Amino acid sequence: MTSVLLVPNDFVGSRMAGPGIRYHQFASALARRFDVTLLIRNDPVDVQLPAVRIVQAPGSSYARVKELSRESDVVIAQGGLGVRTMRYLARAGVRTIYDMYVPFSETLAYEAAQGRAASYGTLSSRAQLVRQELALATGDAFLCANDRQRRLLLGALSVLGRLGMNRYRQDPTLRNLVTVVPYGLPAIPGTSAGAVLKGVVPGIRTEDRVLLWGGGLWDWLDPLTVIRAIERIASVRDDVKLYFLGVRHPNAAARAMGMNRRAVELAERLGLTGKYVFFNLGWIPYDERASYLLEADLGVSAHFDSIETRFAHRTRLLDYFWAGLPTVTSRGDVLAELVEREHLGRTVAPEDAEGFAAAVLTLLDDETEYRAIRANLEAIRPRLAWNSLVEPLAELVDGGTSPPPPKNMLKLPAAYAALRLRIALQDRRRPSERDRESGRSL
Amino acid sequence: MAGPGIRYCHFARELAPRFAVSLLIPNDPAGLPLPGVDIIRARSDRHRQLSELSSRFDVVVAQGGLDVRTMTLLAGRTVRTIYDLYVPFSEVLTFQAERQRAGGSGQLVYRAHAQRQRIVLATGSAFTCANERQRDLLLGALNAARRIRLEDYDGDRTLSGLVAVVPFGLPAEAPRATRRVLKGVLPGIAETDKVLLWGGNIWDWLDPLTPIRAVAKIAAMRDDVKLLFLGLGHPNPAAEKMEMTGRAVSLAERLGVSGTHVFFNFGWIPYEERANYLLEADLGVSAHFDNLETLYAHRTRLLDYFWAGLPTLTTRGDALGDLVAREQLGRALEYEDVDGWVEAILSLLDEGGLYRRLRANVQRVRARFAWPVVVEPLAELVDRPGRPVGCTAGAVARTAEYALLRARISLGDKRASRRA
């Protein structure tokens, strides 16, 4: 049987965020056809998957990946791997499928949000770029989350000389090189373990309507517009509440971002905190999320008009779909297009607080539309089931060989090492920067 | 003029009221209605000419980039360059792959093109393309070419100052017929017939076979549905004849519909004459295969159909196919779905209400494609302050590699012609 090594870059276990959930689902779907090993970084290991071998290794796991790859036919890694590891795998001739669903635009947005000295940010984003280049130069195939990301990846691959004529003639769509595997919905519908919001959180009454923001407050997201929309609504009625679920990321080293603070401050300044706007400042275990989602009335999400938005795939919307929550979101990303096309809620122009408030009120007050949307969400569920979405990946694993990557790209690790060295030198001068960075690099 | 020439005439015309515009063209400018545009004839030593000219201008807008030597030179000067990349690499790849199948030097030509493309990306100050999909492609390419830096993002979060979408537009004037050219005129097409028009060349990556098969099926049921391929041949005589044209002609013959239900018009139709054909047709058609070319394509013939108010039948999978489906301008069908085509042709031709509704939708979207509207993002790009790219060592090294590849290609061509 073909053996597959899965290397996620985030926790897989009770406290999973989007990336971890993706690999949890990959593992269980692929285990039906292949010998699957899942290499996870969290300690302790608090996850079990039938027919999946689980191995634990801390953060930077060059030695462990190297060792495990010897018994694997295919390595599937989230965002590529460390440069040394990628170079090793390319030289050893192990087939690699790199999962590039975090596009460069998010890296840019992340770096820009750090508010660091320009020279440091530039070095750090260049290092990310070189690492991404090495992944693109040495991977045998790539995954991404949507068609926009696929078109972006093909553009990058064309510049790196990966789209030769022989490959095109064997595979004129290039789907064996770049395959879309979006985020899916768990097959099992959510079940509530009891009331967690209404009548439980002080300030939220049983008869209130709750808008749920179900994920982190990354800097490129726009909770401010939603808070301003709530301000408008609160001036005419007092039963609409906004709940931010899981404001901090479970990977505690990562991402103490400025937007958290700005959102808390804005709500405070508008006098909404604890009355109309609520922040849950902990991360909700994956299994408990269902209770919150099922009790809410609407799912909300908002972002700015930016390159990050263009290529984003915001997994929190899938949580809303899973829970049957009609969604209000800003336009500009693929899932907003899906919301529009399949009528799963309402979309609003970025930073339009008034439009957001109007969309929320329409959905809360128009019972016919609300019911129609819930029916649409029910209908779309099979199309978004993880099991069917992972199928193209299974085919890719089964698909055998592809032409070897150009080996001249293997000089990239030297360029990367030089950049990391310069970053380390700057870090020595600024210890606080190092702490922030360490949560992110693999 | 073909599509590219028309595009630049409109660029010149729409930019002229706001900027001092010169248009550098290879042909005799006689008869170009471009008030306020200074026309410059291209010399044979184009590199020197552009080098001299560049000191007089703030911005150079060039289709597909320029000669590699010129691009490297201009990158080191103060002039800003906007390279118009509406022909994506995927079209070149497809084209050369077909050529290589026929025993040409496709492999090397494609490699040279890819190398040249890297130089274009390294030296342009900004870029334009024809649709959002091409913009995704270019952003990915520019990122891999290390042209997107953190400070660019900091000042311009949508990166709209780096890549702008400038589609193809429609003439502001509605088309006017000057004479009858098809029904009752072309032998085999009667006054009462319904005409499906394929308005442009049969490139190798297009699929004329599916519409031919559909029309042949319909011909077995009724006699009044005709398919005309118009304008097979390119006004630029250097453009090569396509293999798919031959396959289309022989398929029509084999199915016994050539000259009775399917017509091939060889020879180029003058720009002014096109309206006569478009206005007499009942449906515009276009079809393609599921491949990389389709993913990024922008087929300008569909814009001719929109201009003439024709409902369109096309294959899904490309940007304009999406538009046809979303705005209900006709139908976007599955790849190579002959029965789907038969059903769609008949329902569009027979259901008067549906046909009228589609025509009304076409009228509605026309305003969106007026040239003044589509050229606006280019005008904004020109207006934007920017700094020169600077000539990087990488661009210079790539220029040398490119020259080497070109030399190998011309050597190969010479050998091939000696053998022939």
XYZ file of N, CA and C in Angstrom, chain A residues 104-105 107-109 111-113 118 121-122 125 129-130 132-133 136 147-166 168-169 172-175 220 305-308 310-311 412 415, chain B residues 89-90 92-94 96-98 100-101 106-108 110 114 117-118 121 132-151 153-154 157-159 205 290-293 295-296 335 398:
312
model
N 1.053 34.106 -0.719
C 2.063 35.098 -0.330
C 1.409 36.373 0.196
N 0.185 36.648 -0.274
C -0.489 37.876 0.129
C -0.769 37.895 1.633
N 1.169 36.366 3.850
C 2.485 36.600 4.448
C 2.796 38.093 4.460
N 2.516 38.754 3.338
C 2.727 40.204 3.257
C 1.907 40.918 4.320
N 0.626 40.561 4.402
C -0.268 41.213 5.352
C 0.226 40.978 6.773
N 3.378 40.306 7.748
C 4.613 41.059 7.993
C 4.309 42.550 8.185
N 3.396 43.061 7.342
C 3.065 44.481 7.430
C 2.441 44.803 8.784
N 1.732 43.829 9.349
C 1.021 44.062 10.603
C 1.952 44.054 11.810
N 11.435 48.737 9.196
C 11.266 48.385 7.792
C 12.301 47.355 7.337
N 11.382 43.866 8.614
C 10.225 43.316 7.914
C 10.597 42.879 6.518
N 11.414 43.690 5.849
C 11.814 43.360 4.493
C 12.618 42.067 4.475
N 10.273 39.118 5.220
C 9.387 38.710 4.128
C 10.200 38.143 2.965
N 9.847 34.454 1.230
C 9.740 34.336 -0.215
C 10.715 33.286 -0.739
N 11.914 33.314 -0.220
C 12.913 32.334 -0.678
C 12.473 30.927 -0.280
N 9.413 29.939 0.128
C 8.311 29.583 -0.762
C 8.843 29.206 -2.150
N 9.859 29.937 -2.592
C 10.442 29.628 -3.895
C 11.017 28.219 -3.914
N 8.227 25.767 -4.195
C 7.675 25.714 -5.548
C 8.661 25.071 -6.523
N -9.724 28.543 -6.661
C -9.265 28.785 -8.034
C -8.351 30.002 -8.138
N -8.621 31.026 -7.334
C -7.764 32.210 -7.392
C -6.353 31.869 -6.953
N -6.252 31.106 -5.877
C -4.937 30.686 -5.405
C -4.252 29.818 -6.452
N -5.032 29.031 -7.166
C -4.447 28.162 -8.198
C -3.847 28.993 -9.322
N -4.576 30.035 -9.734
C -4.075 30.881 -10.820
C -2.815 31.635 -10.379
N -2.796 32.001 -9.111
C -1.631 32.688 -8.548
C -0.414 31.756 -8.538
N -0.634 30.528 -8.088
C 0.456 29.552 -8.013
C 1.005 29.228 -9.396
N 0.103 29.088 -10.370
C 0.573 28.782 -11.723
C 1.432 29.926 -12.261
N 1.081 31.161 -11.912
C 1.897 32.304 -12.320
C 3.297 32.207 -11.731
N 3.364 31.890 -10.439
C 4.669 31.776 -9.785
C 5.459 30.616 -10.387
N 4.785 29.491 -10.616
C 5.475 28.317 -11.173
C 6.005 28.590 -12.572
N 5.286 29.432 -13.330
C 5.744 29.739 -14.691
C 7.075 30.495 -14.637
N 7.191 31.406 -13.695
C 8.437 32.174 -13.587
C 9.592 31.288 -13.115
N 9.275 30.298 -12.282
C 10.322 29.428 -11.754
C 10.675 28.295 -12.716
N 10.133 28.357 -13.920
C 10.505 27.368 -14.929
C 9.912 25.989 -14.704
N 8.798 25.915 -13.944
C 8.212 24.604 -13.659
C 7.165 24.172 -14.689
N 6.797 25.070 -15.609
C 5.735 24.726 -16.554
C 6.317 24.492 -17.943
N 7.046 23.413 -18.069
C 7.659 23.101 -19.361
C 6.648 22.537 -20.339
N 7.090 22.452 -21.565
C 6.204 21.991 -22.627
C 5.851 20.513 -22.495
N 6.828 19.711 -22.029
C 6.536 18.279 -21.909
C 5.440 18.037 -20.881
N 3.106 20.143 -20.072
C 1.842 20.610 -20.642
C 1.257 19.559 -21.578
N 2.123 18.938 -22.360
C 1.596 17.979 -23.345
C 1.043 16.726 -22.687
N -2.620 18.857 -20.165
C -2.892 20.219 -20.659
C -3.645 21.118 -19.680
N -4.257 20.552 -18.647
C -4.917 21.407 -17.666
C -3.978 21.704 -16.492
N -2.882 20.954 -16.395
C -1.922 21.048 -15.277
C -2.588 20.762 -13.923
N -3.652 19.988 -13.933
C -4.305 19.673 -12.652
C -3.488 18.681 -11.838
N -5.558 41.757 9.246
C -6.128 42.072 7.936
C -7.638 41.886 7.948
N -10.453 45.841 1.718
C -10.152 45.607 0.308
C -8.631 45.533 0.188
N -8.100 44.350 0.010
C -6.647 44.203 -0.066
C -6.319 42.948 -0.853
N -5.054 42.812 -1.141
C -4.584 41.661 -1.888
C -4.748 40.386 -1.048
N -4.694 40.554 0.275
C -4.907 39.408 1.161
C -6.312 38.868 0.957
N -8.259 39.182 -1.634
C -8.420 38.613 -2.976
C -8.150 37.093 -2.994
N -7.118 36.662 -2.257
C -6.707 35.264 -2.338
C -7.067 34.457 -1.095
N 18.940 27.645 -3.691
C 18.151 28.577 -2.892
C 18.402 28.474 -1.384
N 20.820 31.007 -0.190
C 20.270 32.363 -0.132
C 19.410 32.515 1.120
N 1.225 33.705 -20.667
C 2.193 32.682 -21.091
C 1.489 31.417 -21.562
N 0.299 31.169 -21.005
C -0.398 29.922 -21.322
C -0.746 29.841 -22.805
N 1.057 31.176 -25.241
C 2.312 30.871 -25.930
C 2.647 29.388 -25.772
N 2.452 28.899 -24.538
C 2.742 27.483 -24.269
C 1.896 26.594 -25.172
N 0.607 26.889 -25.239
C -0.301 26.087 -26.053
C 0.089 26.163 -27.526
N 2.988 26.956 -28.904
C 4.257 26.312 -29.238
C 4.178 24.797 -29.077
N 3.354 24.329 -28.130
C 3.205 22.879 -27.972
C 2.613 22.290 -29.248
N 1.652 23.004 -29.847
C 1.050 22.525 -31.100
C 2.078 22.578 -32.234
N 5.280 22.343 -31.923
C 6.303 21.323 -31.761
C 5.781 19.970 -32.209
N 4.508 19.744 -31.979
C 3.887 18.510 -32.441
C 4.097 18.397 -33.949
N 9.393 24.461 -31.202
C 8.549 24.975 -30.138
C 9.196 25.012 -28.772
N 9.897 23.941 -28.428
C 10.486 23.832 -27.097
C 11.407 25.019 -26.791
N 12.315 25.280 -27.727
C 13.258 26.381 -27.525
C 12.547 27.726 -27.553
N 9.545 28.404 -26.713
C 8.821 28.614 -25.465
C 9.780 28.978 -24.332
N 9.715 32.304 -22.162
C 9.636 32.322 -20.703
C 10.752 33.199 -20.135
N 9.868 36.732 -20.695
C 8.813 37.119 -19.755
C 9.410 37.515 -18.403
N 10.453 36.799 -17.969
C 11.096 37.134 -16.693
C 11.715 38.522 -16.770
N 8.949 41.103 -16.517
C 8.485 41.245 -15.135
C 9.511 41.976 -14.271
N -9.416 39.630 -14.526
C -8.985 39.355 -13.156
C -8.162 38.069 -13.057
N -8.499 37.090 -13.889
C -7.740 35.835 -13.844
C -6.299 36.062 -14.267
N -6.119 36.869 -15.305
C -4.764 37.194 -15.746
C -4.038 37.986 -14.665
N -4.807 38.765 -13.918
C -4.187 39.532 -12.831
C -3.679 38.587 -11.738
N -4.453 37.555 -11.416
C -3.994 36.552 -10.447
C -2.673 35.945 -10.920
N -2.642 35.582 -12.183
C -1.454 34.970 -12.781
C -0.251 35.900 -12.660
N -0.458 37.165 -13.032
C 0.636 38.133 -13.023
C 1.140 38.401 -11.608
N 0.211 38.472 -10.648
C 0.634 38.712 -9.273
C 1.481 37.548 -8.762
N 1.075 36.326 -9.113
C 1.874 35.161 -8.729
C 3.246 35.217 -9.378
N 3.260 35.577 -10.655
C 4.521 35.643 -11.394
C 5.410 36.749 -10.826
N 4.816 37.903 -10.561
C 5.601 39.023 -10.031
C 6.157 38.697 -8.653
N 5.377 37.961 -7.866
C 5.871 37.570 -6.558
C 7.073 36.645 -6.699
N 6.954 35.667 -7.595
C 8.080 34.745 -7.801
C 9.279 35.473 -8.401
N 9.016 36.538 -9.164
C 10.115 37.317 -9.733
C 10.647 38.336 -8.723
N 10.182 38.246 -7.508
C 10.598 39.109 -6.389
C 10.347 40.584 -6.671
N 9.220 40.844 -7.314
C 8.876 42.229 -7.603
C 7.885 42.809 -6.599
N 7.392 41.983 -5.679
C 6.422 42.505 -4.715
C 7.088 42.571 -3.348
N 7.379 43.779 -2.922
C 8.084 43.944 -1.669
C 7.128 44.450 -0.599
N 7.554 44.253 0.626
C 6.724 44.649 1.755
C 6.354 46.132 1.655
N 7.300 46.976 1.218
C 6.997 48.413 1.172
C 5.978 48.735 0.075
N 3.429 46.761 -0.630
C 2.158 46.414 -0.009
C 1.750 47.466 1.015
N 2.725 47.956 1.762
C 2.438 48.951 2.791
C 1.754 50.180 2.211
N -2.347 48.497 -0.625
C -2.740 47.169 -0.136
C -3.435 46.310 -1.190
N -3.972 46.942 -2.222
C -4.587 46.132 -3.280
C -3.599 45.888 -4.420
N -2.423 46.503 -4.363
C -1.409 46.427 -5.422
C -1.967 46.892 -6.763
N -6.006 26.047 -30.283
C -6.542 25.703 -28.968
C -8.045 25.913 -28.891
N -10.768 22.169 -22.453
C -10.389 22.320 -21.059
C -8.868 22.246 -20.981
N -8.211 23.372 -21.006
C -6.757 23.368 -20.862
C -6.278 24.686 -20.254
N -4.992 24.793 -20.121
C -4.388 25.941 -19.461
C -4.686 27.245 -20.194
N -4.733 27.174 -21.511
C -4.984 28.376 -22.307
C -6.333 28.976 -21.920
N -7.944 28.752 -19.174
C -7.959 29.285 -17.812
C -7.732 30.799 -17.780
N -6.867 31.308 -18.656
C -6.518 32.731 -18.610
C -6.975 33.516 -19.841
N -17.525 21.470 -21.821
C -16.535 21.171 -22.857
C -17.025 20.038 -23.761
N 19.744 37.680 -17.432
C 18.687 37.012 -18.189
C 18.698 37.455 -19.637
